[in-house]
Structure formats: structure tokens, C-alpha cells
């Protein structure tokens, strides 16, 4: 796991602490590598008092799969956490499809999309590319 602390510092490890010099809101991200690829998980951390606030950061225990890739008719999305939202956009970021499945798996109908490269964003956290044949 590689951590990005939004203050210019990074670190690696499964669980660690980080000290901020200035009270502020920081967008802390963990880049997690797994056998399925890599996932990025970000969370806003509010530091009110740098002398008293301690945050212990742990990597999320989630993995996501998007297949088949390339896809023709359907795109299967499965996650070890409940899927709250799925957004499919084209390569320039235009929203094409949006779903709210509330389940650990979702099948997106991509049959009407023209051939090309697309982006699927799950739970506003995980981003994957897929090719539509």
C-alpha cells in the first residue's frame, strides 16, 4: 500500500500514522496493489489541532473486478464491498450510464455503446478502464 497524505509526503505500509504540521482538511489516498490490479481509496481527514489529533490509517480491505475486458454485451462488476454506485463514462469523461445496484455484483448493459475505450467508476472510489468491442 502506498499512501499519499496531501501534504507532499508519502509512505508505504498496511497501517501507519502520519503527523501533519498544519491544521487543515487533507485528502488522504491509499494506492492498494492486489492480484486483481490496483485500487485507489481516498478519504478526507480533518486535522483541527496538530498537537492533539492522531489518525491511524489502515488500508481498505476491498477488491473489485470488472470483466470481461474487452466487453461486447455486458460488463460484470463485482466487489468485496456493497456497490452503491456505478458510473460509465467515455474517455473524455462524459457520463453515459449510471446505476445504483446496492449489491456486491452488478451487470451493466454496454450493448448500445459504440466500440471504444470507457471508464467505469464504482462507489466514487475505484476506477477501471474497459474496451467495448
mmCIF file with all atom_site columns, C-alpha atoms in Angstrom:
data_model
loop_
_atom_site.group_PDB
_atom_site.id
_atom_site.type_symbol
_atom_site.label_atom_id
_atom_site.label_alt_id
_atom_site.label_comp_id
_atom_site.label_asym_id
_atom_site.label_entity_id
_atom_site.label_seq_id
_atom_site.pdbx_PDB_ins_code
_atom_site.Cartn_x
_atom_site.Cartn_y
_atom_site.Cartn_z
_atom_site.occupancy
_atom_site.B_iso_or_equiv
_atom_site.pdbx_formal_charge
_atom_site.auth_seq_id
_atom_site.auth_comp_id
_atom_site.auth_asym_id
_atom_site.auth_atom_id
_atom_site.pdbx_PDB_model_num
ATOM 1   C CA . UNK A 1 1   ? 0.000   0.000  0.000   1.00 0.00 ? 1   UNK A CA 1
ATOM 2   C CA . UNK A 1 2   ? 1.351   3.414  -0.950  1.00 0.00 ? 2   UNK A CA 1
ATOM 3   C CA . UNK A 1 3   ? -0.120  6.364  0.955   1.00 0.00 ? 3   UNK A CA 1
ATOM 4   C CA . UNK A 1 4   ? -0.430  9.945  -0.305  1.00 0.00 ? 4   UNK A CA 1
ATOM 5   C CA . UNK A 1 5   ? -1.027  12.399 2.544   1.00 0.00 ? 5   UNK A CA 1
ATOM 6   C CA . UNK A 1 6   ? -1.900  15.538 0.517   1.00 0.00 ? 6   UNK A CA 1
ATOM 7   C CA . UNK A 1 7   ? 0.878   17.497 2.206   1.00 0.00 ? 7   UNK A CA 1
ATOM 8   C CA . UNK A 1 8   ? 3.741   16.411 -0.046  1.00 0.00 ? 8   UNK A CA 1
ATOM 9   C CA . UNK A 1 9   ? 4.603   13.287 1.954   1.00 0.00 ? 9   UNK A CA 1
ATOM 10  C CA . UNK A 1 10  ? 4.089   9.625  1.041   1.00 0.00 ? 10  UNK A CA 1
ATOM 11  C CA . UNK A 1 11  ? 4.729   6.365  2.853   1.00 0.00 ? 11  UNK A CA 1
ATOM 12  C CA . UNK A 1 12  ? 4.198   2.627  2.406   1.00 0.00 ? 12  UNK A CA 1
ATOM 13  C CA . UNK A 1 13  ? 2.701   0.008  4.707   1.00 0.00 ? 13  UNK A CA 1
ATOM 14  C CA . UNK A 1 14  ? -0.570  -1.590 5.756   1.00 0.00 ? 14  UNK A CA 1
ATOM 15  C CA . UNK A 1 15  ? -1.205  0.545  8.858   1.00 0.00 ? 15  UNK A CA 1
ATOM 16  C CA . UNK A 1 16  ? 0.695   3.655  9.869   1.00 0.00 ? 16  UNK A CA 1
ATOM 17  C CA . UNK A 1 17  ? 0.454   7.092  11.442  1.00 0.00 ? 17  UNK A CA 1
ATOM 18  C CA . UNK A 1 18  ? 1.300   10.443 9.911   1.00 0.00 ? 18  UNK A CA 1
ATOM 19  C CA . UNK A 1 19  ? 1.845   13.809 11.608  1.00 0.00 ? 19  UNK A CA 1
ATOM 20  C CA . UNK A 1 20  ? 0.561   16.971 9.964   1.00 0.00 ? 20  UNK A CA 1
ATOM 21  C CA . UNK A 1 21  ? 2.242   20.304 10.638  1.00 0.00 ? 21  UNK A CA 1
ATOM 22  C CA . UNK A 1 22  ? -0.771  22.486 9.776   1.00 0.00 ? 22  UNK A CA 1
ATOM 23  C CA . UNK A 1 23  ? -4.411  22.118 10.805  1.00 0.00 ? 23  UNK A CA 1
ATOM 24  C CA . UNK A 1 24  ? -6.466  21.692 7.624   1.00 0.00 ? 24  UNK A CA 1
ATOM 25  C CA . UNK A 1 25  ? -8.523  19.169 5.649   1.00 0.00 ? 25  UNK A CA 1
ATOM 26  C CA . UNK A 1 26  ? -6.385  16.690 3.734   1.00 0.00 ? 26  UNK A CA 1
ATOM 27  C CA . UNK A 1 27  ? -7.412  14.233 1.002   1.00 0.00 ? 27  UNK A CA 1
ATOM 28  C CA . UNK A 1 28  ? -5.511  11.097 2.052   1.00 0.00 ? 28  UNK A CA 1
ATOM 29  C CA . UNK A 1 29  ? -5.258  8.354  -0.585  1.00 0.00 ? 29  UNK A CA 1
ATOM 30  C CA . UNK A 1 30  ? -4.101  4.748  -0.386  1.00 0.00 ? 30  UNK A CA 1
ATOM 31  C CA . UNK A 1 31  ? -2.970  3.019  -3.564  1.00 0.00 ? 31  UNK A CA 1
ATOM 32  C CA . UNK A 1 32  ? -3.506  -0.695 -2.939  1.00 0.00 ? 32  UNK A CA 1
ATOM 33  C CA . UNK A 1 33  ? -1.913  -3.329 -5.171  1.00 0.00 ? 33  UNK A CA 1
ATOM 34  C CA . UNK A 1 34  ? -3.544  -6.773 -5.296  1.00 0.00 ? 34  UNK A CA 1
ATOM 35  C CA . UNK A 1 35  ? -3.750  -9.808 -7.560  1.00 0.00 ? 35  UNK A CA 1
ATOM 36  C CA . UNK A 1 36  ? -6.690  -8.118 -9.329  1.00 0.00 ? 36  UNK A CA 1
ATOM 37  C CA . UNK A 1 37  ? -4.711  -4.978 -10.146 1.00 0.00 ? 37  UNK A CA 1
ATOM 38  C CA . UNK A 1 38  ? -4.641  -1.777 -8.176  1.00 0.00 ? 38  UNK A CA 1
ATOM 39  C CA . UNK A 1 39  ? -7.294  0.251  -6.368  1.00 0.00 ? 39  UNK A CA 1
ATOM 40  C CA . UNK A 1 40  ? -7.225  3.775  -5.019  1.00 0.00 ? 40  UNK A CA 1
ATOM 41  C CA . UNK A 1 41  ? -9.157  4.671  -1.901  1.00 0.00 ? 41  UNK A CA 1
ATOM 42  C CA . UNK A 1 42  ? -9.320  8.309  -0.721  1.00 0.00 ? 42  UNK A CA 1
ATOM 43  C CA . UNK A 1 43  ? -10.802 9.899  2.367   1.00 0.00 ? 43  UNK A CA 1
ATOM 44  C CA . UNK A 1 44  ? -10.900 13.466 3.694   1.00 0.00 ? 44  UNK A CA 1
ATOM 45  C CA . UNK A 1 45  ? -9.110  13.754 7.043   1.00 0.00 ? 45  UNK A CA 1
ATOM 46  C CA . UNK A 1 46  ? -9.817  16.862 9.117   1.00 0.00 ? 46  UNK A CA 1
ATOM 47  C CA . UNK A 1 47  ? -6.951  17.967 11.347  1.00 0.00 ? 47  UNK A CA 1
ATOM 48  C CA . UNK A 1 48  ? -8.181  20.550 13.870  1.00 0.00 ? 48  UNK A CA 1
ATOM 49  C CA . UNK A 1 49  ? -5.237  20.624 16.262  1.00 0.00 ? 49  UNK A CA 1
ATOM 50  C CA . UNK A 1 50  ? -1.890  19.184 15.186  1.00 0.00 ? 50  UNK A CA 1
ATOM 51  C CA . UNK A 1 51  ? -0.788  18.697 18.821  1.00 0.00 ? 51  UNK A CA 1
ATOM 52  C CA . UNK A 1 52  ? -3.763  16.514 19.812  1.00 0.00 ? 52  UNK A CA 1
ATOM 53  C CA . UNK A 1 53  ? -5.206  14.780 16.746  1.00 0.00 ? 53  UNK A CA 1
ATOM 54  C CA . UNK A 1 54  ? -3.892  11.330 15.886  1.00 0.00 ? 54  UNK A CA 1
ATOM 55  C CA . UNK A 1 55  ? -5.324  9.347  12.986  1.00 0.00 ? 55  UNK A CA 1
ATOM 56  C CA . UNK A 1 56  ? -4.391  5.738  12.477  1.00 0.00 ? 56  UNK A CA 1
ATOM 57  C CA . UNK A 1 57  ? -4.721  4.950  8.797   1.00 0.00 ? 57  UNK A CA 1
ATOM 58  C CA . UNK A 1 58  ? -5.444  1.453  7.582   1.00 0.00 ? 58  UNK A CA 1
ATOM 59  C CA . UNK A 1 59  ? -5.836  0.273  4.030   1.00 0.00 ? 59  UNK A CA 1
ATOM 60  C CA . UNK A 1 60  ? -9.322  -0.723 2.921   1.00 0.00 ? 60  UNK A CA 1
ATOM 61  C CA . UNK A 1 61  ? -9.836  -4.452 2.557   1.00 0.00 ? 61  UNK A CA 1
ATOM 62  C CA . UNK A 1 62  ? -11.731 -4.230 -0.725  1.00 0.00 ? 62  UNK A CA 1
ATOM 63  C CA . UNK A 1 63  ? -11.080 -5.557 -4.167  1.00 0.00 ? 63  UNK A CA 1
ATOM 64  C CA . UNK A 1 64  ? -13.013 -5.012 -7.364  1.00 0.00 ? 64  UNK A CA 1
ATOM 65  C CA . UNK A 1 65  ? -13.262 -6.945 -10.619 1.00 0.00 ? 65  UNK A CA 1
ATOM 66  C CA . UNK A 1 66  ? -14.561 -5.631 -13.955 1.00 0.00 ? 66  UNK A CA 1
ATOM 67  C CA . UNK A 1 67  ? -14.866 -8.231 -16.716 1.00 0.00 ? 67  UNK A CA 1
ATOM 68  C CA . UNK A 1 68  ? -14.876 -9.356 -19.471 1.00 0.00 ? 68  UNK A CA 1
ATOM 69  C CA . UNK A 1 69  ? -12.456 -6.890 -20.917 1.00 0.00 ? 69  UNK A CA 1
ATOM 70  C CA . UNK A 1 70  ? -12.972 -6.331 -23.807 1.00 0.00 ? 70  UNK A CA 1
ATOM 71  C CA . UNK A 1 71  ? -16.755 -6.463 -23.403 1.00 0.00 ? 71  UNK A CA 1
ATOM 72  C CA . UNK A 1 72  ? -19.474 -6.886 -26.025 1.00 0.00 ? 72  UNK A CA 1
ATOM 73  C CA . UNK A 1 73  ? -22.932 -7.003 -24.426 1.00 0.00 ? 73  UNK A CA 1
ATOM 74  C CA . UNK A 1 74  ? -22.479 -6.943 -20.664 1.00 0.00 ? 74  UNK A CA 1
ATOM 75  C CA . UNK A 1 75  ? -19.875 -5.826 -18.169 1.00 0.00 ? 75  UNK A CA 1
ATOM 76  C CA . UNK A 1 76  ? -19.765 -7.707 -14.851 1.00 0.00 ? 76  UNK A CA 1
ATOM 77  C CA . UNK A 1 77  ? -18.709 -5.633 -11.852 1.00 0.00 ? 77  UNK A CA 1
ATOM 78  C CA . UNK A 1 78  ? -18.064 -7.391 -8.565  1.00 0.00 ? 78  UNK A CA 1
ATOM 79  C CA . UNK A 1 79  ? -16.693 -6.042 -5.324  1.00 0.00 ? 79  UNK A CA 1
ATOM 80  C CA . UNK A 1 80  ? -15.998 -7.312 -1.823  1.00 0.00 ? 80  UNK A CA 1
ATOM 81  C CA . UNK A 1 81  ? -17.973 -4.304 -0.537  1.00 0.00 ? 81  UNK A CA 1
ATOM 82  C CA . UNK A 1 82  ? -21.550 -3.335 -1.453  1.00 0.00 ? 82  UNK A CA 1
ATOM 83  C CA . UNK A 1 83  ? -21.705 -1.436 -4.730  1.00 0.00 ? 83  UNK A CA 1
ATOM 84  C CA . UNK A 1 84  ? -23.591 1.800  -4.100  1.00 0.00 ? 84  UNK A CA 1
ATOM 85  C CA . UNK A 1 85  ? -22.977 3.453  -7.465  1.00 0.00 ? 85  UNK A CA 1
ATOM 86  C CA . UNK A 1 86  ? -21.618 2.629  -10.911 1.00 0.00 ? 86  UNK A CA 1
ATOM 87  C CA . UNK A 1 87  ? -20.867 5.348  -13.444 1.00 0.00 ? 87  UNK A CA 1
ATOM 88  C CA . UNK A 1 88  ? -19.813 4.595  -17.020 1.00 0.00 ? 88  UNK A CA 1
ATOM 89  C CA . UNK A 1 89  ? -18.245 7.439  -18.986 1.00 0.00 ? 89  UNK A CA 1
ATOM 90  C CA . UNK A 1 90  ? -16.379 7.805  -22.237 1.00 0.00 ? 90  UNK A CA 1
ATOM 91  C CA . UNK A 1 91  ? -12.669 8.585  -22.475 1.00 0.00 ? 91  UNK A CA 1
ATOM 92  C CA . UNK A 1 92  ? -13.288 12.353 -22.193 1.00 0.00 ? 92  UNK A CA 1
ATOM 93  C CA . UNK A 1 93  ? -15.412 11.999 -19.058 1.00 0.00 ? 93  UNK A CA 1
ATOM 94  C CA . UNK A 1 94  ? -18.942 12.344 -20.443 1.00 0.00 ? 94  UNK A CA 1
ATOM 95  C CA . UNK A 1 95  ? -21.471 10.438 -18.316 1.00 0.00 ? 95  UNK A CA 1
ATOM 96  C CA . UNK A 1 96  ? -23.127 7.671  -20.366 1.00 0.00 ? 96  UNK A CA 1
ATOM 97  C CA . UNK A 1 97  ? -24.699 5.336  -17.803 1.00 0.00 ? 97  UNK A CA 1
ATOM 98  C CA . UNK A 1 98  ? -25.374 5.433  -14.075 1.00 0.00 ? 98  UNK A CA 1
ATOM 99  C CA . UNK A 1 99  ? -26.585 2.667  -11.756 1.00 0.00 ? 99  UNK A CA 1
ATOM 100 C CA . UNK A 1 100 ? -27.290 2.284  -8.016  1.00 0.00 ? 100 UNK A CA 1
ATOM 101 C CA . UNK A 1 101 ? -27.346 -1.506 -7.515  1.00 0.00 ? 101 UNK A CA 1
ATOM 102 C CA . UNK A 1 102 ? -26.901 -1.780 -3.697  1.00 0.00 ? 102 UNK A CA 1
ATOM 103 C CA . UNK A 1 103 ? -25.345 -5.242 -4.107  1.00 0.00 ? 103 UNK A CA 1
ATOM 104 C CA . UNK A 1 104 ? -21.893 -6.822 -4.308  1.00 0.00 ? 104 UNK A CA 1
ATOM 105 C CA . UNK A 1 105 ? -22.252 -7.508 -8.047  1.00 0.00 ? 105 UNK A CA 1
ATOM 106 C CA . UNK A 1 106 ? -23.750 -5.624 -10.947 1.00 0.00 ? 106 UNK A CA 1
ATOM 107 C CA . UNK A 1 107 ? -24.158 -6.376 -14.647 1.00 0.00 ? 107 UNK A CA 1
ATOM 108 C CA . UNK A 1 108 ? -24.009 -3.253 -16.808 1.00 0.00 ? 108 UNK A CA 1
ATOM 109 C CA . UNK A 1 109 ? -25.597 -3.409 -20.251 1.00 0.00 ? 109 UNK A CA 1
ATOM 110 C CA . UNK A 1 110 ? -22.963 -1.994 -22.607 1.00 0.00 ? 110 UNK A CA 1
ATOM 111 C CA . UNK A 1 111 ? -24.504 -3.401 -25.792 1.00 0.00 ? 111 UNK A CA 1
ATOM 112 C CA . UNK A 1 112 ? -25.600 0.010  -27.096 1.00 0.00 ? 112 UNK A CA 1
ATOM 113 C CA . UNK A 1 113 ? -22.220 1.676  -26.587 1.00 0.00 ? 113 UNK A CA 1
ATOM 114 C CA . UNK A 1 114 ? -20.135 2.099  -29.744 1.00 0.00 ? 114 UNK A CA 1
ATOM 115 C CA . UNK A 1 115 ? -16.734 0.363  -29.844 1.00 0.00 ? 115 UNK A CA 1
ATOM 116 C CA . UNK A 1 116 ? -14.093 2.238  -27.873 1.00 0.00 ? 116 UNK A CA 1
ATOM 117 C CA . UNK A 1 117 ? -12.416 2.780  -24.504 1.00 0.00 ? 117 UNK A CA 1
ATOM 118 C CA . UNK A 1 118 ? -14.614 3.558  -21.494 1.00 0.00 ? 118 UNK A CA 1
ATOM 119 C CA . UNK A 1 119 ? -14.220 4.313  -17.811 1.00 0.00 ? 119 UNK A CA 1
ATOM 120 C CA . UNK A 1 120 ? -16.252 2.667  -15.054 1.00 0.00 ? 120 UNK A CA 1
ATOM 121 C CA . UNK A 1 121 ? -16.231 4.321  -11.610 1.00 0.00 ? 121 UNK A CA 1
ATOM 122 C CA . UNK A 1 122 ? -17.534 2.298  -8.667  1.00 0.00 ? 122 UNK A CA 1
ATOM 123 C CA . UNK A 1 123 ? -18.619 3.901  -5.368  1.00 0.00 ? 123 UNK A CA 1
ATOM 124 C CA . UNK A 1 124 ? -16.787 7.098  -6.387  1.00 0.00 ? 124 UNK A CA 1
ATOM 125 C CA . UNK A 1 125 ? -13.571 5.341  -5.370  1.00 0.00 ? 125 UNK A CA 1
ATOM 126 C CA . UNK A 1 126 ? -12.460 2.664  -7.832  1.00 0.00 ? 126 UNK A CA 1
ATOM 127 C CA . UNK A 1 127 ? -11.822 3.476  -11.459 1.00 0.00 ? 127 UNK A CA 1
ATOM 128 C CA . UNK A 1 128 ? -11.297 0.893  -14.178 1.00 0.00 ? 128 UNK A CA 1
ATOM 129 C CA . UNK A 1 129 ? -10.901 1.131  -17.951 1.00 0.00 ? 129 UNK A CA 1
ATOM 130 C CA . UNK A 1 130 ? -12.612 -1.281 -20.272 1.00 0.00 ? 130 UNK A CA 1
ATOM 131 C CA . UNK A 1 131 ? -12.814 -1.745 -24.013 1.00 0.00 ? 131 UNK A CA 1
ATOM 132 C CA . UNK A 1 132 ? -16.124 -2.182 -25.806 1.00 0.00 ? 132 UNK A CA 1
ATOM 133 C CA . UNK A 1 133 ? -15.753 -4.325 -28.938 1.00 0.00 ? 133 UNK A CA 1
#
